[in-house]
């Protein structure tokens, strides 16, 4: 799926919202088509028709404003509601969609700011239309990326300039410490203070209709999939702590607790996580889990898990570690105050230094005195991104099964569309899901399927809904971006198809996307580079013709974890994300250039690739070279390719890839699906349609003929 | 010439010397071939032979240590001597080579640190050998880029850990404010303070044998070369000041005073600068010049200049601006205290905000209270780098004359070497210089010529000397990197030649360098990118075979200014230089990939290119595309090219380029030189030596023949 990692949204939040120079990364994450000054929304002018999709937030806003004076220490004059949870999750649980509740806007990215007499919501270009449809007229829509739209902090400074001793509140659990600090520093200059509101105001007003806190069963991930025991991983974390002189490491990201303890659950849709924190010390490991008492002893729901949680973690049934024999994890109840107190307690010993990651929330960050705080890259993210041998085998195996599901579905889709049967995007997403669920070890999808026919394909983060559903036809391009969760891996694949006669222009665009896709896959580079240093390689063939795609080229992907995983990424970036890491062997990335013609069609080709050591003819002294190897094995669409635009190396890559698809996936397919594959994987020779060469060949043939004819005359 | 801009060395100084994680940019600027811990230098062990090149610094060190207690406020325990001048110049005047004097080490990069009982010098991989030959055994050589070598600050913290209230001194004029701040912050944590020593200790001890302060004549650059008057440039600077709310902008870089006032001199070798500062205010412009009284009235030494300095600047002959008619520059005497006082005076009005660039020295920086200080990118660097139409015409014209000089020289060199005449690198540099000096408007060289035969070509920053001079033969590669200063432009060109039969491997390496060189020249990209985002394009063809070059791909270049000019650059970079700017139209860069085989040969191909708007077939909405156009017009070496490795686009670029060389430079050449060019610029067809194609052609010819023969039999 197209890159939009939270770990970068969080980072962008700082640069984009706190600088007046506008989006740093506008070339990538923000689709900016016209410049427009903020003002009253046209749909809120007198007489405008009010969309039925709007949520009336009047009473919610009143309720929260009534709480402003109750905040300890002097009340607040404004309140910020971010979109994430206490773990900076990309996809929070429904329970945690506070910004969605208070504003009515349901998009994944956005920040609400409430004053006593105004309310405003900031969101990026992906969501400008949707936000206008969701927000009632209590709200000003702040379109990030549009010239003239103020940043949150600039706007707050302006709004509060006449309020002496102004106080801006926010939950310290829902904002990461770096963002908090940036606001705080900016506000301080204008006499405004940031106030930590431990008892979140939205939590206080969201009393009816709130979804329950998630409470899914927790299953152990067997060693045949994890490849490394949790206590061995703890040992590695401790090694890193030792190197930094840290007495404790606080695990705050949900994919890190899942990875570290080899546990999976389903507290969050598409993400096999459970709401938790962990604290690793040199002689103690604590895991804080929501409803821990139930979780400890409940039966696993996953047939692959044979042990209960307490058995997996060598804990006593009450969650304690009473026995001193061998490694054990203490399991404790989860609550904001409990974790904050635990961190404070560790820090109360002034010789203890405590390591928190750059994404850690403000509450935990501020519980540690500055002199004792190590605020640095995650101790886990890099380890997690470099898959061990068992995970690598699992990633390939799960991708192979996933390829069977996708190919089986595509063969049927093409056959039935061509036969005139009615297929729509929603039906395609549903039927494809069924194919995935049939596969061995499947555990659902890794994100909502993006199925875009024709113009819907041009909406980069499109999700088919009944309101937008389009038919899949023989005259439109069809973009399909989907993925699954499997016990042994996570998949994410995009192919773009055309079941009729594509235009020459559509073929040129597809071919240029393919050229960029292959150029990146072919690249070898000396170890040590960051993804941003190689990203242009995949864009150059599009740029040559004036084409662009306004998203990153590649994101990391987890092994039965998140479909978007740090710390590496392949993306142009004018500013640096301090969490970013260099590309290393055994990391997995998507390779997904695209091209989107507004209102017409979208093209994206996404293949998961893994980084391996590369052999070179003349290895430079003391250098190690890396390269990519495809993991996704699903054919491309030959009748969308202009072969004469490809160079011999690209043709060879394509032939080699298709040979692998046929050899590795072919034997698993039904006869019909195998035929569908074979029609796409026939080797291509070079040059096939080069007219100059053809001309030369004809001329030579004629010349030979004429000479012999002349000789025969003699 | 290969990239090694000071504006990046300064930036690197912060990242490299202040972080314990080692060189951030090691892939680029530091050649690291082996890991080695610091310790006593082998050449300083008992019994080792002492190189004759060593300078005895015993008495100099004693003299400077005697001054330690005299520093006001409590003396100092250590003293840092950087290599630059008060203007952060890449090439300081001889008078300013303080670090060279105190240490004996004459390389361009390095920092000396003197304690009461120890002295150490840090320098990078280019200079490890030279430093060992220059430094006597009073000095520890700290090889930056080698694992285990401490940073300056780490070493000082360790050395001074037992000294209560330790004070580290340095001249605040010789260190930029960012570096100063980084030291200061690090030291503070260990109870060490940085002390500004206004009366530099080296200045106090360097009493005999010190070169005189530079005192070259200052010439106005006529409008036919400058293209824009100084008062119009001042107007632009004021526009930027207004946008930032700055009452004053302090010009501290020497290329900025030269550019701003359309003045050139020769205070520094290869650089047409004069030692100066300037202060631009809304109603006043002050220019501080060393020996200003003489300079005002002396006759210009350049025949193109008709006015004396006071006439050019509309100043009264005493340097004042007494008349109120029209724009005028006040010319004042230059001294550290005068400039510092002037800045303090402006800042004494607390409503004045003062803008200093990121490279500004600590003395000026600290003369401005923090609340009034704007410490940001230079107000001038970006303007200067985007050449106006007159400068663009001049750049092409000067490059055309420079091409005549180089081609004329190369034809003679090749002819005479092949005829068996003795040529060496030193002779080549001298004779090439003569050719350049013959050219119209020449004002000398833009940097010392790099002429490297065989293994000397592999030393990236080689300068031929009598000690290293090698013969140029028909069996060695020959790398020639040189450039000239002209009234209308600055040039910098590298070509690599072989006057005999190169090996297949040499040809492959040359071809891969050429492929990278052409790929960059062919690139089109959407405006807004930084050079670091496109640099990999030129490396990929080398990486494919495991080859690397450990320097940047391109540096900016001035118009009769510095051969290395910011703010843009084309270079991989793991950290960002905050002075860096995006690539824009009318900037000029070198395109200079290379490959260096230690002990064997060096290859670099360097062509100056300018950025122009690019036409594309399918322009993306609201996007402007940019591309490069070659400015240097000197042929490549066909017999070093393996044509079958090039793709059709590369072949077309090469043919088009060579056509331009023949058409634009050809008519200016002697018959012999023209023949030399023509032998190199013949168009190449594709594919020329593709054996598969040849085989196909022969087969078709034969088939045609056989068929007709059969028909003739019938």
Coordinates of N, CA, C and O in Angstrom, one line a residue, chain A residues 32-34 505 508-509 512 515 523-530 532-537 540 542-550 572-576 595-596 615-625 645 647-649 686 690 693 696-698 700-710 712, chain B residues 32-34 505 508-509 512 515 523-530 532-537 540 542-550 572-576 595-596 615-625 645 647-649 686-687 693 696-698 700-710 712:
Chain A
X32 N -1.1 18.8 -3.8 CA -1.4 20.2 -3.8 C -1.8 20.6 -5.2 O -0.9 20.7 -6.1
X33 N -3.0 20.9 -5.5 CA -3.3 21.2 -6.9 C -3.7 22.7 -7.1 O -3.6 23.2 -8.2
X34 N -4.2 23.3 -6.0 CA -4.4 24.7 -6.2 C -4.1 25.4 -4.9 O -4.2 24.8 -3.8
X505 N -1.1 6.0 -24.4 CA -0.7 6.8 -23.2 C -0.7 6.0 -21.9 O 0.2 6.1 -21.1
X508 N 2.2 3.8 -22.0 CA 3.5 4.5 -21.7 C 3.6 4.8 -20.2 O 4.7 4.6 -19.6
X509 N 2.5 5.2 -19.6 CA 2.6 5.5 -18.2 C 2.9 4.2 -17.4 O 3.7 4.2 -16.5
X512 N 6.5 3.3 -17.8 CA 7.5 4.1 -17.1 C 7.4 3.8 -15.6 O 8.5 3.8 -14.9
X515 N 9.4 0.7 -15.3 CA 10.9 1.0 -15.5 C 11.4 1.5 -14.1 O 12.5 1.0 -13.7
X523 N 19.0 -2.1 -8.6 CA 20.1 -1.3 -8.0 C 20.9 -2.1 -7.0 O 20.4 -2.9 -6.2
X524 N 22.2 -1.9 -7.2 CA 23.2 -2.4 -6.1 C 23.8 -1.1 -5.5 O 24.0 -0.2 -6.2
X525 N 24.0 -1.1 -4.2 CA 24.6 0.1 -3.6 C 25.5 -0.3 -2.4 O 25.3 -1.4 -1.8
X526 N 26.4 0.5 -2.1 CA 27.3 0.2 -1.0 C 26.5 0.4 0.3 O 25.8 1.3 0.5
X527 N 26.7 -0.6 1.2 CA 26.0 -0.6 2.5 C 26.3 0.7 3.2 O 27.4 1.2 3.2
X528 N 25.3 1.3 3.8 CA 25.4 2.5 4.6 C 24.5 3.6 4.1 O 24.3 4.6 4.8
X529 N 23.9 3.4 2.9 CA 23.0 4.4 2.4 C 21.6 4.4 3.1 O 21.2 3.3 3.6
X530 N 21.0 5.5 3.1 CA 19.6 5.6 3.5 C 18.7 5.5 2.3 O 19.1 5.9 1.2
X532 N 16.4 7.4 1.3 CA 16.2 8.7 0.6 C 17.3 9.0 -0.4 O 17.1 9.8 -1.3
X533 N 18.4 8.3 -0.2 CA 19.5 8.5 -1.2 C 19.3 7.7 -2.5 O 20.1 7.9 -3.4
X534 N 18.4 6.7 -2.5 CA 18.3 5.9 -3.7 C 16.9 6.1 -4.3 O 16.6 5.6 -5.4
X535 N 16.0 6.8 -3.7 CA 14.6 6.9 -4.1 C 14.5 7.4 -5.5 O 13.7 7.0 -6.3
X536 N 15.3 8.4 -5.9 CA 15.2 9.0 -7.2 C 15.4 8.0 -8.4 O 14.9 8.3 -9.5
X537 N 16.1 7.0 -8.1 CA 16.4 5.9 -9.1 C 15.0 5.4 -9.7 O 14.9 5.2 -10.9
X540 N 13.2 8.5 -11.9 CA 13.8 9.1 -13.1 C 13.1 8.8 -14.4 O 12.9 9.7 -15.2
X542 N 10.0 8.3 -14.9 CA 8.7 9.0 -15.0 C 9.1 10.5 -15.2 O 8.5 11.2 -16.0
X543 N 10.0 11.0 -14.4 CA 10.4 12.4 -14.6 C 10.8 12.7 -16.0 O 10.6 13.8 -16.5
X544 N 11.4 11.8 -16.7 CA 11.9 12.0 -18.0 C 10.7 12.5 -18.9 O 11.0 13.3 -19.9
X545 N 9.5 12.0 -18.6 CA 8.4 12.4 -19.4 C 7.5 13.5 -18.7 O 6.4 13.8 -19.1
X546 N 8.0 14.0 -17.6 CA 7.2 15.0 -16.9 C 6.2 14.4 -15.9 O 5.4 15.1 -15.3
X547 N 6.3 13.1 -15.6 CA 5.3 12.4 -14.7 C 5.9 12.3 -13.3 O 7.1 12.2 -13.1
X548 N 5.0 12.4 -12.3 CA 5.4 12.3 -10.9 C 4.5 11.4 -10.1 O 3.3 11.3 -10.5
X549 N 4.9 11.0 -9.0 CA 4.0 10.4 -8.0 C 4.3 11.1 -6.6 O 5.4 11.2 -6.3
X550 N 3.2 11.5 -6.0 CA 3.4 12.3 -4.8 C 3.3 11.5 -3.5 O 2.6 11.8 -2.6
X572 N 11.9 10.4 -0.9 CA 12.6 11.7 -0.9 C 12.2 12.4 0.4 O 11.1 12.3 0.9
X573 N 13.2 13.2 0.9 CA 12.8 13.9 2.2 C 13.8 15.1 2.3 O 15.0 14.9 2.3
X574 N 13.2 16.2 2.3 CA 14.1 17.4 2.5 C 14.5 17.6 3.9 O 15.6 18.2 4.1
X575 N 13.8 17.1 4.8 CA 14.2 17.1 6.2 C 14.5 15.6 6.6 O 14.0 14.7 5.9
X576 N 15.2 15.4 7.6 CA 15.5 14.1 8.0 C 14.7 13.7 9.2 O 14.4 14.5 10.1
X595 N 1.8 6.2 -10.9 CA 1.4 7.4 -11.6 C -0.1 7.6 -11.5 O -0.8 6.6 -11.8
X596 N -0.6 8.8 -11.2 CA -2.0 9.0 -11.0 C -2.5 10.2 -11.9 O -1.9 11.3 -11.7
X615 N 26.5 -9.5 -5.1 CA 27.8 -9.8 -5.7 C 28.1 -8.8 -6.8 O 27.2 -8.4 -7.5
X616 N 29.4 -8.3 -6.9 CA 29.7 -7.4 -7.9 C 31.0 -7.9 -8.6 O 31.8 -8.6 -8.0
X617 N 31.2 -7.4 -9.8 CA 32.4 -7.9 -10.6 C 33.7 -7.4 -10.0 O 34.7 -8.1 -10.0
X618 N 33.7 -6.1 -9.6 CA 35.0 -5.5 -9.1 C 34.8 -4.9 -7.7 O 34.7 -3.7 -7.6
X619 N 34.6 -5.7 -6.7 CA 34.3 -5.2 -5.4 C 35.3 -4.2 -4.8 O 36.5 -4.5 -4.8
X620 N 34.8 -3.0 -4.5 CA 35.7 -1.9 -3.9 C 36.2 -2.4 -2.6 O 35.5 -3.1 -1.8
X621 N 37.4 -2.0 -2.2 CA 38.0 -2.4 -1.0 C 37.1 -2.0 0.2 O 36.6 -0.9 0.3
X622 N 37.0 -2.9 1.2 CA 36.3 -2.6 2.4 C 34.9 -2.2 2.2 O 34.3 -1.4 3.0
X623 N 34.3 -2.6 1.1 CA 32.9 -2.2 0.9 C 32.0 -3.5 0.8 O 32.4 -4.4 0.2
X624 N 30.8 -3.3 1.3 CA 29.9 -4.4 1.1 C 28.7 -3.8 0.3 O 28.3 -2.7 0.6
X625 N 28.3 -4.6 -0.7 CA 27.2 -4.1 -1.5 C 25.9 -4.8 -1.2 O 25.9 -6.0 -0.9
X645 N 10.5 0.4 -24.9 CA 11.0 1.4 -24.0 C 11.9 0.8 -23.0 O 12.7 1.5 -22.3
X647 N 15.1 -1.3 -21.4 CA 16.5 -1.6 -21.9 C 16.8 -3.1 -21.6 O 16.0 -3.8 -20.9
X648 N 17.9 -3.6 -22.1 CA 18.1 -5.1 -22.0 C 18.2 -5.6 -20.5 O 17.7 -6.7 -20.2
X649 N 18.7 -4.7 -19.6 CA 18.7 -5.1 -18.2 C 17.3 -5.2 -17.6 O 17.1 -6.1 -16.8
X686 N 14.8 -8.9 -26.8 CA 15.1 -7.5 -26.9 C 16.0 -7.4 -28.2 O 16.9 -8.1 -28.4
X690 N 11.8 -2.6 -32.1 CA 12.6 -1.4 -32.4 C 12.6 -1.2 -33.9 O 13.2 -2.0 -34.7
X693 N 16.0 -1.1 -35.8 CA 16.6 -2.4 -36.0 C 15.9 -3.2 -37.1 O 16.6 -3.8 -38.0
X696 N 17.0 -2.0 -40.3 CA 18.3 -2.4 -40.7 C 18.3 -3.9 -41.1 O 18.9 -4.3 -42.1
X697 N 17.5 -4.7 -40.4 CA 17.4 -6.1 -40.8 C 16.9 -6.3 -42.2 O 17.5 -7.0 -43.0
X698 N 15.8 -5.6 -42.5 CA 15.2 -5.7 -43.9 C 16.3 -5.2 -44.9 O 16.4 -5.9 -46.0
X700 N 19.5 -5.2 -44.8 CA 20.6 -6.2 -44.9 C 20.1 -7.4 -45.7 O 20.8 -7.9 -46.6
X701 N 18.9 -7.9 -45.4 CA 18.3 -9.0 -46.1 C 18.2 -8.7 -47.6 O 18.7 -9.4 -48.5
X702 N 17.7 -7.5 -47.9 CA 17.6 -7.0 -49.3 C 19.0 -6.9 -50.0 O 19.1 -7.4 -51.1
X703 N 19.9 -6.4 -49.3 CA 21.3 -6.2 -49.8 C 21.8 -7.6 -50.2 O 22.4 -7.8 -51.3
X704 N 21.7 -8.5 -49.3 CA 22.2 -9.9 -49.5 C 21.6 -10.4 -50.8 O 22.2 -11.0 -51.7
X705 N 20.2 -10.2 -50.8 CA 19.5 -10.8 -51.9 C 19.9 -10.2 -53.3 O 20.2 -10.9 -54.2
X706 N 20.1 -8.8 -53.3 CA 20.5 -8.1 -54.5 C 21.8 -8.6 -55.0 O 22.0 -8.9 -56.2
X707 N 22.8 -8.7 -54.0 CA 24.1 -9.1 -54.4 C 24.1 -10.5 -55.1 O 24.7 -10.7 -56.2
X708 N 23.4 -11.4 -54.5 CA 23.4 -12.8 -55.0 C 22.7 -12.8 -56.4 O 23.1 -13.4 -57.3
X709 N 21.6 -11.9 -56.5 CA 20.9 -11.8 -57.7 C 21.8 -11.3 -58.9 O 21.9 -11.8 -59.9
X710 N 22.6 -10.3 -58.5 CA 23.6 -9.7 -59.4 C 24.6 -10.8 -59.8 O 25.0 -10.9 -61.0
X712 N 24.2 -13.9 -59.7 CA 23.5 -15.0 -60.5 C 23.4 -14.5 -62.0 O 23.2 -15.4 -62.9
Chain B
X32 N 38.7 5.6 3.9 CA 39.0 4.8 5.1 C 39.4 3.4 4.6 O 38.6 2.7 4.1
X33 N 40.6 3.1 4.7 CA 41.0 1.8 4.2 C 41.3 0.8 5.3 O 41.3 -0.4 5.1
X34 N 41.7 1.3 6.5 CA 41.9 0.3 7.5 C 41.5 0.9 8.9 O 41.6 2.1 9.0
X505 N 39.9 -3.5 -18.5 CA 39.4 -3.0 -17.2 C 39.4 -1.5 -17.1 O 38.4 -0.9 -16.6
X508 N 36.5 -0.3 -19.0 CA 35.2 -0.6 -18.3 C 35.0 0.5 -17.3 O 33.9 1.1 -17.1
X509 N 36.1 0.8 -16.5 CA 36.0 1.8 -15.4 C 35.7 3.2 -16.0 O 34.8 3.9 -15.5
X512 N 32.1 3.3 -17.2 CA 31.1 3.4 -16.1 C 31.1 4.8 -15.5 O 30.0 5.3 -15.1
X515 N 29.1 6.8 -17.9 CA 27.7 6.5 -17.9 C 27.1 7.2 -16.7 O 26.0 7.8 -16.9
X523 N 19.4 13.7 -16.7 CA 18.3 13.7 -15.7 C 17.4 14.9 -15.9 O 17.9 16.0 -16.0
X524 N 16.1 14.7 -15.8 CA 15.1 15.8 -15.6 C 14.5 15.5 -14.3 O 14.2 14.3 -13.9
X525 N 14.2 16.6 -13.5 CA 13.5 16.4 -12.2 C 12.6 17.5 -11.9 O 12.8 18.6 -12.4
X526 N 11.6 17.3 -11.1 CA 10.7 18.4 -10.7 C 11.4 19.3 -9.8 O 12.1 18.9 -8.8
X527 N 11.3 20.6 -10.0 CA 11.9 21.7 -9.2 C 11.6 21.5 -7.8 O 10.4 21.2 -7.4
X528 N 12.5 21.7 -6.9 CA 12.3 21.5 -5.5 C 13.2 20.5 -4.8 O 13.4 20.5 -3.6
X529 N 13.9 19.7 -5.7 CA 14.8 18.7 -5.1 C 16.1 19.3 -4.7 O 16.6 20.3 -5.3
X530 N 16.8 18.7 -3.8 CA 18.1 19.0 -3.4 C 19.1 18.1 -4.1 O 18.7 17.0 -4.5
X532 N 21.4 16.2 -3.0 CA 21.6 14.9 -2.4 C 20.5 13.9 -2.9 O 20.7 12.7 -2.7
X533 N 19.4 14.4 -3.4 CA 18.3 13.5 -3.8 C 18.5 12.9 -5.2 O 17.9 12.0 -5.6
X534 N 19.5 13.5 -5.9 CA 19.7 13.0 -7.3 C 21.1 12.4 -7.4 O 21.5 11.9 -8.5
X535 N 22.0 12.5 -6.4 CA 23.4 12.1 -6.6 C 23.5 10.7 -7.0 O 24.4 10.3 -7.8
X536 N 22.7 9.8 -6.4 CA 22.9 8.3 -6.7 C 22.7 8.0 -8.2 O 23.3 7.0 -8.6
X537 N 22.0 8.9 -8.9 CA 21.9 8.6 -10.4 C 23.2 8.5 -11.0 O 23.4 7.7 -11.9
X540 N 25.1 4.9 -9.7 CA 24.5 3.6 -10.0 C 25.3 2.7 -11.0 O 25.5 1.6 -10.8
X542 N 28.4 2.7 -11.6 CA 29.6 2.2 -10.9 C 29.3 1.1 -9.9 O 29.9 0.1 -9.8
X543 N 28.3 1.5 -9.1 CA 27.9 0.5 -8.0 C 27.5 -0.8 -8.7 O 27.8 -1.9 -8.0
X544 N 26.9 -0.8 -9.8 CA 26.5 -2.1 -10.5 C 27.7 -3.1 -10.6 O 27.5 -4.3 -10.5
X545 N 28.9 -2.5 -10.7 CA 30.1 -3.4 -10.8 C 30.9 -3.4 -9.5 O 32.0 -3.9 -9.5
X546 N 30.4 -2.8 -8.4 CA 31.1 -2.8 -7.2 C 32.1 -1.6 -7.0 O 32.9 -1.6 -6.1
X547 N 32.0 -0.7 -7.9 CA 33.0 0.5 -7.9 C 32.3 1.7 -7.2 O 31.1 1.9 -7.2
X548 N 33.2 2.5 -6.5 CA 32.7 3.7 -5.8 C 33.7 4.8 -6.0 O 34.8 4.6 -6.3
X549 N 33.2 6.0 -5.7 CA 34.1 7.2 -5.6 C 33.7 7.9 -4.3 O 32.5 8.1 -4.0
X550 N 34.7 8.2 -3.5 CA 34.5 8.7 -2.1 C 34.5 10.2 -2.1 O 35.2 10.8 -1.3
X572 N 25.9 12.8 -1.8 CA 25.1 12.0 -0.8 C 25.4 12.6 0.6 O 26.5 13.1 0.8
X573 N 24.5 12.6 1.5 CA 24.7 13.1 2.8 C 23.8 12.5 3.8 O 22.6 12.7 3.6
X574 N 24.3 11.9 4.8 CA 23.5 11.3 5.8 C 22.9 12.4 6.8 O 21.9 12.2 7.3
X575 N 23.7 13.4 6.9 CA 23.1 14.5 7.7 C 22.9 15.7 6.7 O 23.4 15.7 5.6
X576 N 22.1 16.6 7.2 CA 21.8 17.8 6.3 C 22.7 19.0 6.7 O 22.8 19.3 7.9
X595 N 36.5 7.3 -10.6 CA 36.8 6.0 -10.0 C 38.4 6.0 -9.8 O 39.1 6.4 -10.7
X596 N 38.8 5.5 -8.6 CA 40.2 5.6 -8.2 C 40.7 4.2 -7.8 O 40.1 3.7 -6.8
X615 N 11.8 20.7 -20.9 CA 10.6 20.4 -21.6 C 10.3 18.9 -21.4 O 11.2 18.1 -21.4
X616 N 9.1 18.5 -21.1 CA 8.7 17.1 -21.0 C 7.5 16.8 -21.8 O 6.7 17.7 -22.1
X617 N 7.3 15.5 -22.2 CA 6.2 15.2 -23.0 C 4.8 15.3 -22.3 O 3.8 15.7 -23.0
X618 N 4.8 15.0 -21.1 CA 3.5 14.9 -20.4 C 3.6 15.7 -19.0 O 3.7 15.1 -18.0
X619 N 3.7 17.0 -19.1 CA 4.0 17.8 -17.9 C 2.9 17.6 -16.8 O 1.8 17.8 -17.0
X620 N 3.4 17.3 -15.6 CA 2.5 17.0 -14.5 C 1.9 18.4 -14.0 O 2.6 19.4 -14.1
X621 N 0.7 18.4 -13.6 CA 0.0 19.7 -13.2 C 0.9 20.4 -12.1 O 1.4 19.8 -11.2
X622 N 1.0 21.7 -12.3 CA 1.6 22.6 -11.3 C 3.1 22.2 -11.0 O 3.5 22.4 -9.9
X623 N 3.7 21.5 -12.0 CA 5.1 21.1 -11.8 C 6.0 21.8 -12.8 O 5.6 21.9 -14.0
X624 N 7.2 22.2 -12.4 CA 8.2 22.7 -13.3 C 9.3 21.7 -13.3 O 9.8 21.3 -12.2
X625 N 9.8 21.3 -14.4 CA 10.9 20.4 -14.5 C 12.2 21.1 -14.8 O 12.2 22.1 -15.6
X645 N 28.5 -0.9 -23.8 CA 27.9 -0.7 -22.5 C 26.9 0.5 -22.4 O 26.2 0.5 -21.5
X647 N 23.7 2.9 -23.4 CA 22.4 2.7 -24.0 C 22.1 3.8 -25.0 O 22.9 4.7 -25.1
X648 N 21.1 3.6 -25.8 CA 20.8 4.6 -26.9 C 20.8 6.0 -26.4 O 21.2 6.9 -27.1
X649 N 20.2 6.3 -25.2 CA 20.1 7.7 -24.8 C 21.4 8.2 -24.4 O 21.7 9.4 -24.6
X686 N 24.4 3.1 -32.6 CA 24.1 2.1 -31.6 C 23.3 1.0 -32.3 O 22.4 1.2 -33.0
X687 N 23.5 -0.3 -32.0 CA 24.7 -0.7 -31.2 C 25.9 -0.9 -32.2 O 25.6 -1.4 -33.3
X693 N 23.9 -8.6 -32.2 CA 23.3 -7.9 -33.4 C 24.1 -8.2 -34.6 O 23.6 -8.5 -35.7
X696 N 23.2 -11.4 -35.9 CA 21.9 -11.4 -36.5 C 22.0 -10.8 -37.9 O 21.5 -11.3 -38.9
X697 N 22.8 -9.7 -38.0 CA 22.9 -9.1 -39.3 C 23.6 -10.0 -40.3 O 23.1 -10.2 -41.4
X698 N 24.6 -10.7 -39.9 CA 25.3 -11.6 -40.8 C 24.3 -12.7 -41.3 O 24.3 -13.1 -42.4
X700 N 21.1 -12.7 -41.4 CA 20.1 -12.2 -42.3 C 20.6 -12.0 -43.7 O 20.0 -12.3 -44.7
X701 N 21.8 -11.4 -43.7 CA 22.5 -11.2 -45.0 C 22.6 -12.5 -45.7 O 22.3 -12.7 -46.9
X702 N 23.1 -13.5 -45.0 CA 23.3 -14.9 -45.6 C 22.0 -15.5 -46.0 O 21.9 -16.1 -47.1
X703 N 21.0 -15.3 -45.2 CA 19.7 -15.9 -45.5 C 19.1 -15.3 -46.8 O 18.7 -16.0 -47.7
X704 N 19.2 -14.0 -46.9 CA 18.8 -13.3 -48.1 C 19.6 -13.8 -49.3 O 19.0 -14.2 -50.4
X705 N 20.8 -13.9 -49.1 CA 21.7 -14.4 -50.2 C 21.3 -15.8 -50.7 O 21.1 -16.1 -51.8
X706 N 21.1 -16.7 -49.6 CA 20.8 -18.1 -50.0 C 19.5 -18.2 -50.7 O 19.3 -18.9 -51.7
X707 N 18.5 -17.4 -50.2 CA 17.1 -17.5 -50.8 C 17.2 -17.1 -52.3 O 16.7 -17.8 -53.2
X708 N 17.9 -16.0 -52.6 CA 18.0 -15.5 -53.9 C 18.8 -16.5 -54.8 O 18.5 -16.8 -55.9
X709 N 19.8 -17.1 -54.1 CA 20.6 -18.1 -54.9 C 19.8 -19.3 -55.3 O 19.8 -19.7 -56.4
X710 N 18.9 -19.7 -54.3 CA 18.0 -20.8 -54.5 C 17.0 -20.4 -55.7 O 16.7 -21.2 -56.5
X712 N 17.5 -18.2 -57.9 CA 18.2 -18.1 -59.2 C 18.5 -19.5 -59.8 O 18.6 -19.7 -61.0

